[in-house]
GROMACS .gro file of C-alpha atoms in nm:
model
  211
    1UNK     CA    1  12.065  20.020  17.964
    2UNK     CA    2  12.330  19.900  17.687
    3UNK     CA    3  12.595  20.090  17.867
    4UNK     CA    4  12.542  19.988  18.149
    5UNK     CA    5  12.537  19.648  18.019
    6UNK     CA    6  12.889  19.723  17.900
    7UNK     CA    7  13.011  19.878  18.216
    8UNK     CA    8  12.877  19.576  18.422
    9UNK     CA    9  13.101  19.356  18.165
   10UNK     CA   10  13.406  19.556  18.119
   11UNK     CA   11  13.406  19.551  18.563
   12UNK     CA   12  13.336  19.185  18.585
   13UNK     CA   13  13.600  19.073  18.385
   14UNK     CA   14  13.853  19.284  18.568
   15UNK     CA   15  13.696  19.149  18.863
   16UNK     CA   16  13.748  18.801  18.712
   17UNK     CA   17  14.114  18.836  18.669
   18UNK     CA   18  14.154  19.033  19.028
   19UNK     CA   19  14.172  19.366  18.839
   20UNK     CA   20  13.992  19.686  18.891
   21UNK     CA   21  13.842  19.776  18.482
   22UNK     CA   22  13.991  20.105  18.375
   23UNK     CA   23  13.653  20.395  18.395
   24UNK     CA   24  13.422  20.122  18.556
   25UNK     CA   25  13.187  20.264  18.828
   26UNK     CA   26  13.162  19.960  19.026
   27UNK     CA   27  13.381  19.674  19.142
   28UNK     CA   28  13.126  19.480  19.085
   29UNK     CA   29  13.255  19.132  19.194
   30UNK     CA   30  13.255  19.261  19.534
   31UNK     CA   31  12.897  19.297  19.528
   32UNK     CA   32  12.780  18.977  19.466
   33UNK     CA   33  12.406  19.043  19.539
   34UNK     CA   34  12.431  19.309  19.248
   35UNK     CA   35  12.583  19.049  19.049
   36UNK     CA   36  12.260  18.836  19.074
   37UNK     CA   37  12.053  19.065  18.994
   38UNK     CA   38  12.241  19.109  18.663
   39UNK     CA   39  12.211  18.728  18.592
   40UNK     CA   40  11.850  18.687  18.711
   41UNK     CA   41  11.782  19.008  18.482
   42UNK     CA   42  11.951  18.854  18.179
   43UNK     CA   43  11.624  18.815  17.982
   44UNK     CA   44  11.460  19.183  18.045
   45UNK     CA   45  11.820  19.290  17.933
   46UNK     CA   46  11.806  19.075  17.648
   47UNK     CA   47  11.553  19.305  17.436
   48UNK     CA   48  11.762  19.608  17.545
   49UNK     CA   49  12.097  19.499  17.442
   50UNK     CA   50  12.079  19.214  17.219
   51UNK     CA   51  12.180  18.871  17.280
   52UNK     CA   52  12.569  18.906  17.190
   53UNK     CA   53  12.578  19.135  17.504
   54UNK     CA   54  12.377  18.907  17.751
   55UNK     CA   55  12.559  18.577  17.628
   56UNK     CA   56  12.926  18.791  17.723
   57UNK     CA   57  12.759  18.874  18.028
   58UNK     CA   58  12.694  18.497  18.101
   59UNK     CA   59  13.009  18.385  18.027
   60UNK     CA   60  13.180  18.649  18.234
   61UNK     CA   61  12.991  18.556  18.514
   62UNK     CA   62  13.141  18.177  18.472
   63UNK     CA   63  13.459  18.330  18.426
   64UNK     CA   64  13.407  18.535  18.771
   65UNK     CA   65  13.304  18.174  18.972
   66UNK     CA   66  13.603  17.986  18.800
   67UNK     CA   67  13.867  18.254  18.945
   68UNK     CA   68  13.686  18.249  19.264
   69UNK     CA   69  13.713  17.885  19.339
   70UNK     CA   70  13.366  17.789  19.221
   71UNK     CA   71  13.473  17.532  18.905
   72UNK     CA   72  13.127  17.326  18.950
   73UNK     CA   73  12.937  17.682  18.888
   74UNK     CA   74  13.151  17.742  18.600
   75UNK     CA   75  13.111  17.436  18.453
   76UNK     CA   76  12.732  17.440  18.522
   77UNK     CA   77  12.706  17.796  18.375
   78UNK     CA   78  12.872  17.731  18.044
   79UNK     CA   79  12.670  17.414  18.010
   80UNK     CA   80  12.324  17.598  18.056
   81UNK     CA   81  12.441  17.881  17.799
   82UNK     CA   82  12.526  17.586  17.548
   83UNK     CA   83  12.192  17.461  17.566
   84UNK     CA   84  12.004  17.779  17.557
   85UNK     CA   85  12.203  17.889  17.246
   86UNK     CA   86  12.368  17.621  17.114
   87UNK     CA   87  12.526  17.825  16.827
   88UNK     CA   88  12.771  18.011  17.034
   89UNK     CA   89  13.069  17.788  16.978
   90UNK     CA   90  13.243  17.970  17.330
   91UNK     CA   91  13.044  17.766  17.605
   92UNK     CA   92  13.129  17.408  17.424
   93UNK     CA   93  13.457  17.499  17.430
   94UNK     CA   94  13.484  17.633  17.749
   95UNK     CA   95  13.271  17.314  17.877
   96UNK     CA   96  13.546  17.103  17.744
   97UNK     CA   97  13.859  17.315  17.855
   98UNK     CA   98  13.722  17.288  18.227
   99UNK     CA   99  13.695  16.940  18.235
  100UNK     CA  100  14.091  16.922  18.098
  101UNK     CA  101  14.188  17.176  18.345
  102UNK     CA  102  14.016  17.050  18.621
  103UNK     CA  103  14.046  16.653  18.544
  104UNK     CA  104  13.690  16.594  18.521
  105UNK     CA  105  13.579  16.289  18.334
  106UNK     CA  106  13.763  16.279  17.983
  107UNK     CA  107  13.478  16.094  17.820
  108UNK     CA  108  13.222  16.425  17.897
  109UNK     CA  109  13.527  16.633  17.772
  110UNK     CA  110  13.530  16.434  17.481
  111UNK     CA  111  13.179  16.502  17.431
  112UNK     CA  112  13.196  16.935  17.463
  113UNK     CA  113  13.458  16.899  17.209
  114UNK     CA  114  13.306  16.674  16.914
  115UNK     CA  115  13.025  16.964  17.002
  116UNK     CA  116  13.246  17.258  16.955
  117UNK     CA  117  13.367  17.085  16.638
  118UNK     CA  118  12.992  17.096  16.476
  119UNK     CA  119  12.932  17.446  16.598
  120UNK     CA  120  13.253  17.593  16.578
  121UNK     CA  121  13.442  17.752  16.288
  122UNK     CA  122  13.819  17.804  16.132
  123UNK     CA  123  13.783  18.152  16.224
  124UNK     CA  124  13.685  18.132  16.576
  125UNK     CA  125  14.022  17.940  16.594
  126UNK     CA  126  14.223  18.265  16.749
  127UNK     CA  127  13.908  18.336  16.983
  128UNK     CA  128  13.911  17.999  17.139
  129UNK     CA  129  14.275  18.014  17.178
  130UNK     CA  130  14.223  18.368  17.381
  131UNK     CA  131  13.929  18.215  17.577
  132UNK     CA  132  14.150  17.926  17.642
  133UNK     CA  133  14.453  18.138  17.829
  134UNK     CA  134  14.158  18.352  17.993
  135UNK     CA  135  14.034  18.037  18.131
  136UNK     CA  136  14.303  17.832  18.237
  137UNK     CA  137  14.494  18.195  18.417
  138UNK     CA  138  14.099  18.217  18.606
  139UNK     CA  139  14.098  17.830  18.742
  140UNK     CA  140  14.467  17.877  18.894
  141UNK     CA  141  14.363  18.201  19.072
  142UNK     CA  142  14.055  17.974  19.180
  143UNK     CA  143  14.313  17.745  19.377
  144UNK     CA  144  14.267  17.432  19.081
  145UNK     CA  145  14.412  17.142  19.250
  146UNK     CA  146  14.598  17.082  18.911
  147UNK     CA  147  14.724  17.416  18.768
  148UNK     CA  148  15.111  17.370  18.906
  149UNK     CA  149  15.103  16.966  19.019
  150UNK     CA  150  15.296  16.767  18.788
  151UNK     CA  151  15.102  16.499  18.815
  152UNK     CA  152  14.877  16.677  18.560
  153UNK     CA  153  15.129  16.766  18.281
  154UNK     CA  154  14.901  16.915  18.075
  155UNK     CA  155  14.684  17.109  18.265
  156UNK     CA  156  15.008  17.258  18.417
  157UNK     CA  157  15.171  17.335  18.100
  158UNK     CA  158  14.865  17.505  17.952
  159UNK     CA  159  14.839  17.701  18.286
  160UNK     CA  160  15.220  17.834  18.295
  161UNK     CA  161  15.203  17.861  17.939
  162UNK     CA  162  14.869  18.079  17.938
  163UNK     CA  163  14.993  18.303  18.221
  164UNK     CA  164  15.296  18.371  18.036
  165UNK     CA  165  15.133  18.484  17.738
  166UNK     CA  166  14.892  18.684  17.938
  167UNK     CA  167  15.107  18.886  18.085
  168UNK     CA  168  15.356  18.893  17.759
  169UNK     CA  169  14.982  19.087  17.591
  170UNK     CA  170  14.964  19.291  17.864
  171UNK     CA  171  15.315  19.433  17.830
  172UNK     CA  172  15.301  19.489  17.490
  173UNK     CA  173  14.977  19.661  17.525
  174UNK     CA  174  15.089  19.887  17.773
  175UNK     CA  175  15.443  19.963  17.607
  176UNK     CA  176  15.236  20.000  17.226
  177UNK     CA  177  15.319  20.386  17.103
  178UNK     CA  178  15.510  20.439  17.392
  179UNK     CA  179  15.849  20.621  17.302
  180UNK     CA  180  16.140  20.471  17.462
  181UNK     CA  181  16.511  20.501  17.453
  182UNK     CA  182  16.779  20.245  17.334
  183UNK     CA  183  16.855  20.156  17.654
  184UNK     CA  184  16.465  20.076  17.765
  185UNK     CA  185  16.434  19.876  17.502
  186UNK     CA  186  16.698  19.651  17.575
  187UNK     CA  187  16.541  19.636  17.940
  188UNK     CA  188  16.231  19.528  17.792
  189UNK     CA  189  16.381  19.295  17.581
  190UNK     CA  190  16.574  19.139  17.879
  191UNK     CA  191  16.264  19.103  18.080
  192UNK     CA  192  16.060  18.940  17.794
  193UNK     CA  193  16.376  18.720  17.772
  194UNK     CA  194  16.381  18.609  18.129
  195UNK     CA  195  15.989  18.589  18.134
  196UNK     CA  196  16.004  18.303  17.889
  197UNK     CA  197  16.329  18.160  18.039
  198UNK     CA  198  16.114  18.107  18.331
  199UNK     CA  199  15.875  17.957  18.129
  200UNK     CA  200  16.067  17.684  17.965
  201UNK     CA  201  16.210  17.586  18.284
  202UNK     CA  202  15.917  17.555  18.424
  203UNK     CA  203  15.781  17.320  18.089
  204UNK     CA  204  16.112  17.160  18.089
  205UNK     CA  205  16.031  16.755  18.083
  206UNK     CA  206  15.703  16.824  18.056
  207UNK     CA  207  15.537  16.554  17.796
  208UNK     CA  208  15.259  16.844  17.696
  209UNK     CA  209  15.486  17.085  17.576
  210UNK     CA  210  15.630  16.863  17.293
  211UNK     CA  211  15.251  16.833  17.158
   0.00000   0.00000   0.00000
């Protein structure tokens, strides 16, 4: 049952991020009656795989409904797993970063953040910061009204900014051990370049990208 735990997370966030998950048997966000079963099933899972596994699983699944569109079920499911474990820093901080992304009232946003800040820790600094590119890559996918309108400066510059380093992981990831020649390496080098080129065109005036 703990593998297939695993499997069921390692396909939905593929799934979230409109990937197919490398040795996954399932798509399974194209099943989305099997997908809640897996959330209503949560608990009996719970005493199979432990809670670290069933609180990923949760937060995938709000990952899933952000990229599809669905940033009131994301917000909703974040806020639920906050209250039923309220020592898992992730869904305070993903509470908050929705409300930013998606304009929602700054004074709630306000309020998942001073309660990040009492559950949250130095060290989960580079994890947030992970969760927080994740994130903001899955609400433009979902269509977020604000990811490229300038009238939201910095929801936009965290969006561009997050895709860019996204994809600047993924390269290196791919490329890591790879042997290449002299002149392949300058080619990746060049694209990198132009990648972040792109990038601070696209920040260029932008207030948020100062901060």
């Amino acid at each position: 049952m703990a593998r297939l735990l695993r499997s069921a997370a390692s396909g939905l966030r593929a799934v979230a991020h409109g990937g197919e998950a490398v040795g996954a048997p399932l798509p399974l966000g194209r099943f989305p009656r099997l997908k809640a079963g897996l959330l209503l099933s949560s608990q009996a899972l719970l005493g199979v795989a432990g809670a670290a596994a069933v609180a990923d699983l949760r937060l995938l699944l709000a990952f899933l409904a952000a990229r599809d569109g669905r940033l009131g079920d994301a917000l909703d499911r974040v806020r639920g797993d906050a209250r039923d474990d309220p020592s898992d820093p992730r869904p305070h901080f993903l509470a908050a970063t929705i409300g930013v992304l998606v304009t929602r009232s700054d004074e709630e946003a306000a309020k998942w953040f001073r309660s990040y800040e009492r559950v949250g820790r130095t060290e989960d600094a580079a994890a947030m910061l992970t969760l927080l590119e994740e994130l903001a890559v899955a609400v433009a996918l979902g269509g977020s009204p604000t990811a490229f309108d300038e009238r939201f400066p910095f929801a936009m510059f965290l969006t561009v900014s997050a895709a860019g380093n996204r994809v600047d992981a993924a390269l290196a990831s791919a490329l890591r051990g790879k042997e290449m020649s002299a002149v392949e390496r300058l080619q990746l080098r060049a694209v990198r370049a132009f990648m972040y080129a792109r990038m601070s065109s696209a920040l260029k005036g932008n207030p948020a990208a100062a901060e």
